[in-house]
Coordinates of C-alpha atoms and ligand atoms in Angstrom, one line a residue:
X1 CA 157.2 135.7 67.3
X2 CA 160.6 137.3 66.9
X3 CA 162.9 139.9 68.5
X4 CA 163.1 143.1 66.5
X5 CA 166.0 143.3 64.1
X6 CA 168.3 146.3 64.2
X7 CA 166.9 147.2 60.8
X8 CA 163.4 147.3 62.2
X9 CA 164.4 149.3 65.2
X10 CA 166.3 151.8 63.0
X11 CA 163.3 152.2 60.7
X12 CA 161.0 152.9 63.6
X13 CA 163.4 155.3 65.2
X14 CA 163.7 157.2 62.0
X15 CA 159.9 157.4 61.4
X16 CA 158.9 158.2 65.0
X17 CA 161.7 160.6 65.8
X18 CA 163.4 161.1 69.2
X19 CA 160.2 161.8 71.1
X20 CA 158.6 158.7 69.6
X21 CA 161.3 156.1 70.0
X22 CA 163.5 155.3 73.0
X23 CA 165.7 152.5 74.2
X24 CA 167.1 154.3 77.2
X25 CA 166.7 152.2 80.4
X26 CA 165.7 155.3 82.5
X27 CA 162.8 156.0 80.0
X28 CA 161.7 152.4 79.8
X29 CA 162.1 151.2 83.5
X30 CA 159.0 152.8 85.0
X31 CA 156.8 151.2 82.4
X32 CA 158.2 147.7 82.6
X33 CA 156.6 146.9 86.0
X34 CA 152.9 147.0 86.8
X35 CA 151.8 149.5 89.5
X36 CA 151.0 146.7 91.9
X37 CA 154.6 145.6 91.6
X38 CA 153.6 142.0 90.7
X39 CA 155.0 141.8 87.2
X40 CA 158.4 142.8 85.8
X41 CA 159.0 142.6 82.1
X42 CA 161.6 143.6 79.5
X43 CA 161.2 145.4 76.2
X44 CA 163.5 146.1 73.3
X45 CA 162.3 149.7 72.9
X46 CA 159.4 152.0 73.7
X47 CA 157.4 153.5 70.9
X48 CA 155.4 156.6 71.6
X49 CA 153.7 157.6 68.3
X50 CA 152.0 161.0 68.0
X51 CA 149.3 160.0 65.5
X52 CA 147.2 157.1 64.2
X53 CA 149.3 157.0 61.1
X54 CA 152.4 156.5 63.1
X55 CA 150.7 153.7 65.1
X56 CA 149.6 152.1 61.9
X57 CA 153.1 152.3 60.5
X58 CA 154.6 150.6 63.6
X59 CA 152.0 147.9 63.7
X60 CA 152.4 147.1 60.0
X61 CA 156.1 146.8 60.3
X62 CA 155.8 144.6 63.4
X63 CA 153.2 142.4 61.8
X64 CA 155.5 141.8 58.8
X65 CA 158.4 140.9 61.1
X66 CA 156.3 139.0 63.7
X67 CA 157.5 141.3 66.5
X68 CA 155.2 141.5 69.6
X69 CA 153.7 144.8 70.6
X70 CA 152.4 145.6 74.1
X71 CA 150.0 148.7 74.1
X72 CA 150.1 150.8 77.2
X73 CA 148.2 153.7 78.6
X74 CA 148.5 154.8 82.2
X75 CA 149.9 151.4 83.3
X76 CA 147.2 151.0 86.0
X77 CA 146.2 147.5 85.1
X78 CA 145.3 145.4 88.2
X79 CA 146.1 142.1 86.3
X80 CA 149.5 142.7 84.6
X81 CA 147.6 143.5 81.4
X82 CA 150.1 146.1 80.1
X83 CA 153.4 144.6 81.2
X84 CA 155.5 142.8 78.6
X85 CA 157.0 139.3 79.2
X86 CA 160.6 138.8 80.4
X87 CA 162.0 137.8 76.9
X88 CA 162.8 141.4 76.0
X89 CA 161.5 140.7 72.4
X90 CA 158.4 143.0 72.7
X91 CA 158.1 146.6 71.9
X92 CA 156.1 148.8 74.4
X93 CA 153.6 150.9 72.5
X94 CA 152.8 153.9 74.6
X95 CA 149.7 155.9 73.6
X96 CA 150.5 158.6 76.1
X97 CA 151.6 161.2 73.6
X98 CA 148.3 160.9 71.8
X99 CA 146.6 163.0 74.4
X100 CA 144.4 165.5 72.6
X101 CA 140.8 166.0 73.4
X102 CA 139.6 166.6 69.9
X103 CA 136.1 167.9 70.8
X104 CA 133.6 168.3 73.6
X105 CA 130.1 169.0 72.2
X106 CA 127.4 170.0 74.7
X107 CA 124.7 169.8 72.0
X108 CA 125.3 166.2 70.9
X109 CA 126.6 165.2 74.3
X110 CA 129.7 163.7 72.8
X111 CA 133.5 164.0 73.4
X112 CA 136.1 162.7 71.0
X113 CA 139.5 161.9 72.6
X114 CA 142.7 160.4 71.5
X115 CA 143.7 157.2 73.4
X116 CA 146.3 158.8 75.7
X117 CA 143.9 161.4 77.3
X118 CA 143.8 160.9 81.0
X119 CA 140.4 160.3 82.5
X120 CA 140.6 163.3 84.9
X121 CA 141.4 165.6 82.0
X122 CA 138.3 164.5 80.2
X123 CA 136.3 165.1 83.4
X124 CA 137.5 168.6 83.5
X125 CA 137.0 169.3 79.8
X126 CA 133.4 168.0 80.0
X127 CA 132.7 170.1 83.1
X128 CA 133.9 173.2 81.4
X129 CA 131.0 172.7 78.9
X130 CA 128.4 171.9 81.6
X131 CA 128.7 168.2 80.9
X132 CA 130.1 165.1 82.6
X133 CA 131.7 161.8 81.5
X134 CA 130.0 159.5 84.0
X135 CA 132.7 156.9 84.7
X136 CA 135.2 157.3 87.5
X137 CA 137.6 155.2 89.5
X138 CA 140.5 155.5 91.9
X139 CA 143.2 155.7 89.1
X140 CA 141.4 158.6 87.3
X141 CA 144.6 160.7 87.5
X142 CA 146.6 158.3 85.4
X143 CA 144.3 155.9 83.6
X144 CA 143.9 156.8 79.9
X145 CA 140.9 156.6 77.6
X146 CA 142.5 153.9 75.4
X147 CA 143.2 151.7 78.5
X148 CA 139.7 152.3 79.8
X149 CA 138.2 151.3 76.5
X150 CA 140.5 148.3 76.1
X151 CA 139.6 147.0 79.5
X152 CA 135.9 147.9 79.5
X153 CA 136.5 149.7 82.8
X154 CA 133.9 150.0 85.5
X155 CA 134.2 152.0 88.7
X156 CA 131.7 153.5 91.1
X157 CA 129.0 154.8 88.7
X158 CA 128.3 151.7 86.8
X159 CA 125.0 151.2 88.6
X160 CA 123.4 154.0 86.7
X161 CA 125.6 154.6 83.7
X162 CA 127.1 151.2 82.9
X163 CA 130.7 150.2 82.0
X164 CA 132.7 151.6 79.1
X165 CA 130.7 149.4 76.7
X166 CA 127.7 151.6 77.3
X167 CA 129.6 154.9 77.2
X168 CA 131.5 154.4 74.0
X169 CA 129.8 155.7 70.9
X170 CA 132.5 154.8 68.5
X171 CA 136.2 154.0 68.3
X172 CA 139.2 154.3 65.9
X173 CA 141.7 151.4 66.1
X174 CA 144.7 150.0 64.3
X175 CA 144.1 146.3 63.7
X176 CA 146.9 143.8 63.9
X177 CA 147.7 144.0 60.2
X178 CA 148.2 147.7 60.4
X179 CA 144.8 148.7 58.8
X180 CA 142.9 151.5 60.5
X181 CA 139.3 150.7 61.6
X182 CA 137.5 154.1 61.5
X183 CA 134.4 153.6 63.7
X184 CA 134.6 157.0 65.4
X185 CA 131.3 158.3 64.0
X186 CA 128.6 158.1 66.7
X187 CA 126.0 156.2 64.7
X188 CA 122.9 155.3 66.6
X189 CA 122.1 152.6 64.1
X190 CA 124.7 150.6 62.2
X191 CA 123.9 147.1 60.9
X192 CA 127.1 146.4 58.9
X193 CA 127.5 143.0 60.6
X194 CA 129.8 142.1 63.5
X195 CA 130.2 145.0 65.9
X196 CA 133.9 145.6 65.8
X197 CA 133.7 148.5 68.2
X198 CA 132.2 146.3 70.9
X199 CA 134.7 143.5 70.0
X200 CA 137.6 145.8 70.6
X201 CA 136.2 147.2 73.9
X202 CA 137.5 144.9 76.6
X203 CA 139.9 143.1 74.2
X204 CA 142.8 144.2 76.3
X205 CA 144.9 145.2 73.3
X206 CA 144.9 141.6 71.9
X207 CA 143.0 142.5 68.7
X208 CA 144.5 145.9 67.9
X209 CA 145.3 149.3 69.3
X210 CA 142.6 151.7 70.2
X211 CA 143.7 155.1 69.0
X212 CA 140.7 157.3 69.7
X213 CA 137.1 157.1 71.0
X214 CA 133.8 159.0 70.8
X215 CA 132.4 159.1 74.3
X216 CA 128.9 159.8 75.6
X217 CA 128.4 162.7 78.0
X218 CA 125.6 163.5 80.4
X219 CA 124.6 166.8 82.1
X220 CA 126.9 168.0 84.8
X221 CA 125.8 167.4 88.4
X222 CA 124.0 170.3 90.0
X223 CA 123.8 168.8 93.5
X224 CA 124.5 165.6 95.2
X225 CA 123.7 163.9 98.4
X226 CA 126.1 161.4 99.9
X227 CA 125.0 159.1 102.8
X228 CA 126.8 156.6 105.0
X229 CA 124.4 153.9 106.2
X230 CA 124.8 151.1 108.7
X231 CA 123.0 147.8 107.9
X232 CA 122.9 144.4 109.5
X233 CA 124.1 142.3 106.5
X234 CA 124.5 142.3 102.7
X235 CA 120.9 141.0 102.3
X236 CA 119.6 144.1 104.1
X237 CA 121.9 146.3 101.9
X238 CA 120.4 144.8 98.8
X239 CA 116.8 145.4 100.1
X240 CA 117.9 149.0 100.8
X241 CA 119.0 149.3 97.2
X242 CA 115.7 148.1 95.9
X243 CA 113.9 150.5 98.3
X244 CA 115.9 153.4 97.1
X245 CA 115.5 152.5 93.4
X246 CA 111.8 152.5 94.0
X247 CA 111.8 155.9 95.8
X248 CA 114.5 158.1 94.3
X249 CA 113.6 158.9 90.7
X250 CA 116.7 157.2 89.2
X251 CA 119.0 159.5 91.1
X252 CA 121.1 156.8 92.8
X253 CA 124.5 156.6 91.1
X254 CA 126.6 154.7 93.6
X255 CA 125.8 152.0 96.1
X256 CA 129.0 150.7 97.6
X257 CA 129.2 148.0 100.2
X258 CA 131.8 148.4 103.0
X259 CA 132.1 145.7 105.7
X260 CA 133.1 146.7 109.2
X261 CA 136.5 145.0 108.9
X262 CA 137.4 147.1 105.8
X263 CA 136.3 150.3 107.5
X264 CA 138.4 149.4 110.6
X265 CA 141.4 148.9 108.3
X266 CA 140.9 152.3 106.8
X267 CA 140.5 154.0 110.2
X268 CA 143.7 152.3 111.4
X269 CA 145.9 152.9 108.4
X270 CA 144.7 156.1 106.7
X271 CA 145.6 159.3 108.6
X272 CA 142.8 161.8 109.1
X273 CA 139.9 159.4 108.8
X274 CA 137.2 159.1 111.4
X275 CA 134.2 156.8 111.9
X276 CA 131.1 158.1 110.1
X277 CA 128.5 156.6 112.5
X278 CA 128.3 156.9 116.3
X279 CA 128.0 153.1 116.7
X280 CA 130.0 150.9 114.3
X281 CA 127.7 148.8 112.1
X282 CA 128.6 145.3 110.9
X283 CA 128.1 146.4 107.3
X284 CA 127.9 149.8 105.7
X285 CA 126.7 151.3 102.5
X286 CA 127.9 154.5 100.8
X287 CA 125.1 155.9 98.7
X288 CA 125.4 158.9 96.3
X289 CA 122.3 160.5 94.8
X290 CA 122.7 163.2 92.2
X291 CA 120.6 165.8 90.3
X292 CA 121.6 167.8 87.2
X293 CA 121.7 171.5 87.3
X294 CA 118.3 173.3 87.2
X295 CA 116.7 170.2 88.9
X296 CA 115.7 170.1 92.6
X297 CA 118.6 168.7 94.7
X298 CA 118.4 165.0 95.7
X299 CA 118.8 165.4 99.4
X300 CA 115.2 165.8 100.6
X301 CA 114.1 162.7 98.7
X302 CA 117.1 160.7 99.9
X303 CA 116.3 161.8 103.5
X304 CA 112.7 160.6 103.1
X305 CA 113.9 157.4 101.4
X306 CA 116.3 156.6 104.3
X307 CA 113.5 157.5 106.8
X308 CA 111.1 155.0 105.3
X309 CA 113.9 152.4 105.0
X310 CA 114.6 152.9 108.7
X311 CA 110.9 152.5 109.6
X312 CA 110.8 149.3 107.5
X313 CA 113.7 147.9 109.6
X314 CA 116.1 147.9 106.6
X315 CA 118.8 150.1 108.2
X316 CA 120.4 150.5 111.6
X317 CA 121.6 154.0 111.3
X318 CA 122.4 156.6 108.6
X319 CA 123.9 160.0 108.1
X320 CA 123.8 162.3 105.1
X321 CA 126.9 164.4 104.6
X322 CA 126.2 167.9 105.7
X323 CA 128.8 169.5 103.4
X324 CA 130.8 168.7 100.3
X325 CA 133.8 168.3 102.6
X326 CA 132.0 165.6 104.5
X327 CA 130.8 164.0 101.3
X328 CA 134.5 163.8 100.2
X329 CA 135.4 162.3 103.6
X330 CA 132.8 159.5 103.1
X331 CA 134.2 158.8 99.7
X332 CA 137.7 158.8 101.0
X333 CA 136.7 156.0 103.5
X334 CA 135.5 153.9 100.5
X335 CA 138.3 154.7 98.1
X336 CA 141.0 154.0 100.6
X337 CA 140.1 150.4 101.3
X338 CA 142.6 148.9 98.8
X339 CA 145.4 151.1 100.1
X340 CA 144.6 150.3 103.7
X341 CA 144.5 146.6 102.9
X342 CA 147.9 146.8 101.3
X343 CA 149.3 148.5 104.3
X344 CA 147.8 146.0 106.7
X345 CA 149.4 142.9 105.3
X346 CA 149.2 140.2 102.7
X347 CA 145.8 139.3 101.1
X348 CA 144.7 137.4 98.0
X349 CA 142.5 139.6 95.8
X350 CA 139.5 138.7 93.7
X351 CA 137.2 140.7 91.5
X352 CA 134.1 138.6 91.1
X353 CA 130.5 138.9 90.0
X354 CA 127.4 136.9 90.3
X355 CA 123.8 137.9 89.6
X356 CA 123.3 141.0 91.8
X357 CA 120.3 139.3 93.6
X358 CA 122.6 136.3 94.5
X359 CA 125.5 138.3 95.8
X360 CA 124.4 138.8 99.4
X361 CA 124.2 135.1 99.9
X362 CA 127.4 134.5 98.1
X363 CA 129.3 136.9 100.3
X364 CA 128.1 135.2 103.5
X365 CA 128.2 131.6 102.4
X366 CA 131.2 131.9 100.1
X367 CA 133.1 133.8 102.8
X368 CA 132.3 131.1 105.4
X369 CA 133.5 128.3 103.0
X370 CA 136.8 130.0 102.3
X371 CA 137.4 130.8 106.0
X372 CA 136.6 127.2 106.9
X373 CA 139.0 125.7 104.3
X374 CA 141.8 128.2 105.1
X375 CA 141.7 128.6 108.9
X376 CA 142.7 132.0 110.2
X377 CA 141.9 133.9 107.0
X378 CA 139.3 136.6 106.9
X379 CA 137.2 137.8 104.0
X380 CA 137.1 141.5 103.1
X381 CA 134.1 141.8 100.7
X382 CA 133.6 145.3 99.5
X383 CA 132.5 147.3 96.5
X384 CA 129.9 147.5 93.9
X385 CA 127.1 145.5 95.4
X386 CA 124.4 147.0 93.1
X387 CA 126.4 145.7 90.1
X388 CA 126.7 142.2 91.6
X389 CA 130.5 142.9 91.7
X390 CA 132.4 142.5 94.9
X391 CA 136.1 142.6 95.6
X392 CA 136.3 139.4 97.6
X393 CA 139.7 139.6 99.2
X394 CA 141.1 136.9 101.5
X395 CA 143.4 138.2 104.3
X396 CA 146.3 136.1 105.4
X397 CA 146.1 134.6 108.9
X398 CA 147.4 136.8 111.7
X399 CA 151.2 137.0 111.6
X400 CA 151.6 135.4 108.1
X401 CA 154.0 137.2 105.7
X402 CA 154.0 137.5 102.0
X403 CA 155.2 133.9 101.6
X404 CA 151.7 132.9 102.7
X405 CA 150.4 134.4 99.4
X406 CA 153.1 132.5 97.5
X407 CA 152.3 129.2 99.1
X408 CA 148.5 129.4 99.5
X409 CA 147.4 132.1 97.0
X410 CA 146.7 129.8 94.1
X411 CA 144.7 127.3 96.2
X412 CA 142.7 130.2 97.7
X413 CA 142.0 131.7 94.3
X414 CA 141.0 128.4 92.9
X415 CA 138.5 127.9 95.7
X416 CA 137.0 131.4 95.3
X417 CA 136.8 131.0 91.5
X418 CA 135.2 127.5 91.8
X419 CA 132.6 128.9 94.1
X420 CA 131.9 131.8 91.7
X421 CA 131.7 129.5 88.7
X422 CA 129.3 127.2 90.5
X423 CA 127.2 130.2 91.2
X424 CA 127.1 131.1 87.5
X425 CA 129.3 134.1 88.0
X426 CA 132.5 135.6 86.5
X427 CA 136.1 135.4 87.8
X428 CA 136.7 138.9 86.5
X429 CA 134.0 141.5 86.8
X430 CA 135.9 144.7 86.1
X431 CA 139.7 144.3 86.3
X432 CA 140.1 142.0 83.3
X433 CA 142.1 138.9 82.7
X434 CA 145.5 140.3 81.7
X435 CA 148.3 137.8 82.5
X436 CA 147.2 137.2 86.1
X437 CA 144.0 135.3 85.4
X438 CA 144.7 133.7 82.1
X439 CA 145.3 130.3 83.6
X440 CA 142.1 130.5 85.6
X441 CA 140.2 131.6 82.6
X442 CA 141.6 128.5 80.7
X443 CA 140.5 126.3 83.6
X444 CA 137.0 127.6 84.1
X445 CA 136.0 129.6 81.0
X446 CA 134.3 126.7 79.3
X447 CA 135.0 125.2 75.8
X448 CA 132.7 127.5 73.9
X449 CA 134.1 130.7 75.3
X450 CA 137.7 129.7 75.1
X451 CA 137.3 128.2 71.6
X452 CA 135.7 131.4 70.4
X453 CA 138.3 133.7 72.0
X454 CA 141.1 131.7 70.3
X455 CA 139.3 131.6 66.9
X456 CA 138.7 135.4 67.0
X457 CA 142.3 136.0 68.0
X458 CA 143.7 133.7 65.3
X459 CA 141.5 135.3 62.6
X460 CA 142.5 138.9 63.4
X461 CA 146.0 138.4 64.7
X462 CA 147.3 135.3 63.0
X463 CA 150.9 136.0 64.0
X464 CA 149.9 136.7 67.6
X465 CA 151.8 140.0 67.8
X466 CA 149.2 142.0 69.8
X467 CA 149.8 141.9 73.6
X468 CA 150.8 138.2 73.7
X469 CA 150.2 136.2 76.8
X470 CA 147.2 138.3 77.9
X471 CA 143.5 137.4 78.0
X472 CA 143.5 134.5 75.4
X473 CA 144.6 131.2 76.9
X474 CA 147.4 129.6 74.9
X475 CA 146.6 126.3 73.0
X476 CA 149.5 124.8 74.9
X477 CA 148.6 125.2 78.6
X478 CA 152.2 125.3 79.7
X479 CA 152.5 128.7 78.0
X480 CA 150.2 130.0 80.7
X481 CA 152.4 128.8 83.5
X482 CA 153.7 132.4 84.0
X483 CA 150.3 133.4 85.3
X484 CA 150.0 130.3 87.5
X485 CA 153.3 130.8 89.1
X486 CA 152.4 134.3 90.3
X487 CA 149.5 134.3 92.7
X488 CA 147.5 137.4 92.9
X489 CA 148.0 139.7 95.9
Ligands
LIG1 C1 137.9 149.4 93.8 O1 136.7 149.2 93.5 O2 138.2 150.0 94.8 C2 138.9 148.7 93.0 O3 138.4 148.2 91.8 C3 139.3 147.6 93.9 C4 140.7 147.1 94.0 O4 141.6 147.9 94.2 O5 140.9 145.9 94.1
LIG2 ZN1 136.2 148.1 91.8

């Protein structure tokens, strides 16, 4: 790979115009650091094309010259996936100007969006047509469709609607040689060989640049019921989920596990929050049940389901939000966990999955193993229990500063990832690999997976210009040291 020549920069500047090309430090700076502040990169310029043709032009030029490109949407990656390296050779490729919602069709239940559309804007546009795009997450105010597609984003409605893989009907993308893959048509059946759309979903910008997507919509919500439930342990929570699945007519959208230590952090650090139950429970579950318009609301059925769960000894206590405001309060308790943790002090974060049925045991036994090996630490295990995906964070011992993460973080993560791998799980359930986990993927991914990742990358991007250093472990392991030297936080 090479730094861009002044000729290349001048050609791009001329084609993209002043809105599409900048080298100004003030314009670039906010986009050179990831939002967690863990990664700081450099770039020779930022390209902000306004059309697919402009993206293709830029990619073709960079492919010929061997100049690296780092695609970027809302810059909300949890794993440094959209931050360039420190060499300053790369060009940032911002998709944020391509922010048109091209159509929202209530008859076909499809929306077509350019890559830079912000998730919350799509939510609003769908709602205006009586429809809903059923994927949401904390960063919905800045995360873009292109980034969500490229990272196969998850969130709190995966239980019912799946990750982006299930919600994308088609995509348009510029491949690393500058050709345009036009797969936007929402074909239900298409057997023209390898599924390029699915290959590009979750590819983290390493196989091309997603420029637009056709997305599946569902009917807008008519009513919802949100409950906060106390349970004895994660095993009881899982039994409760099975009980609700059997009694709620597929209405359960979210089933989020919140341990008492996470709730206590939120109550301590987030102003205006209050305990949802009279007696604190060791573990909690936030449940949301929904019904589309013109259907009976979900509350009576949820009330009955929780009543029978209580009679069966599955739950300790429960309360159903009496108003939308209270429902929002419950969600705020859940959504503030990461923020409260950050305010509380250093922790090493993980985003893991095992088979959903095995997760209750993993949380308890894996947690005990980590706490025994690193005395004074405490596990905060929260999140998407119904998906078998838990954010398994390890809090530093009392009084330890950020240097604890620097000295112990890698060893802690290795232990957690070893335990997950031994349990047949994944070291990255929803946040992706980015640059943060590439060394761990190399260590634990297995020869077949890593070999195939490298072969696909080499075939589609032989010069390695697309988002280098992310996702695909380098052949020379020392190239991945960057990731190793920066423990997760
Ligand atoms: C969440 O589910 O709240 C996020 O994915 C977790 C995180 O911030 O680590
Ligand atoms: Zn999550």
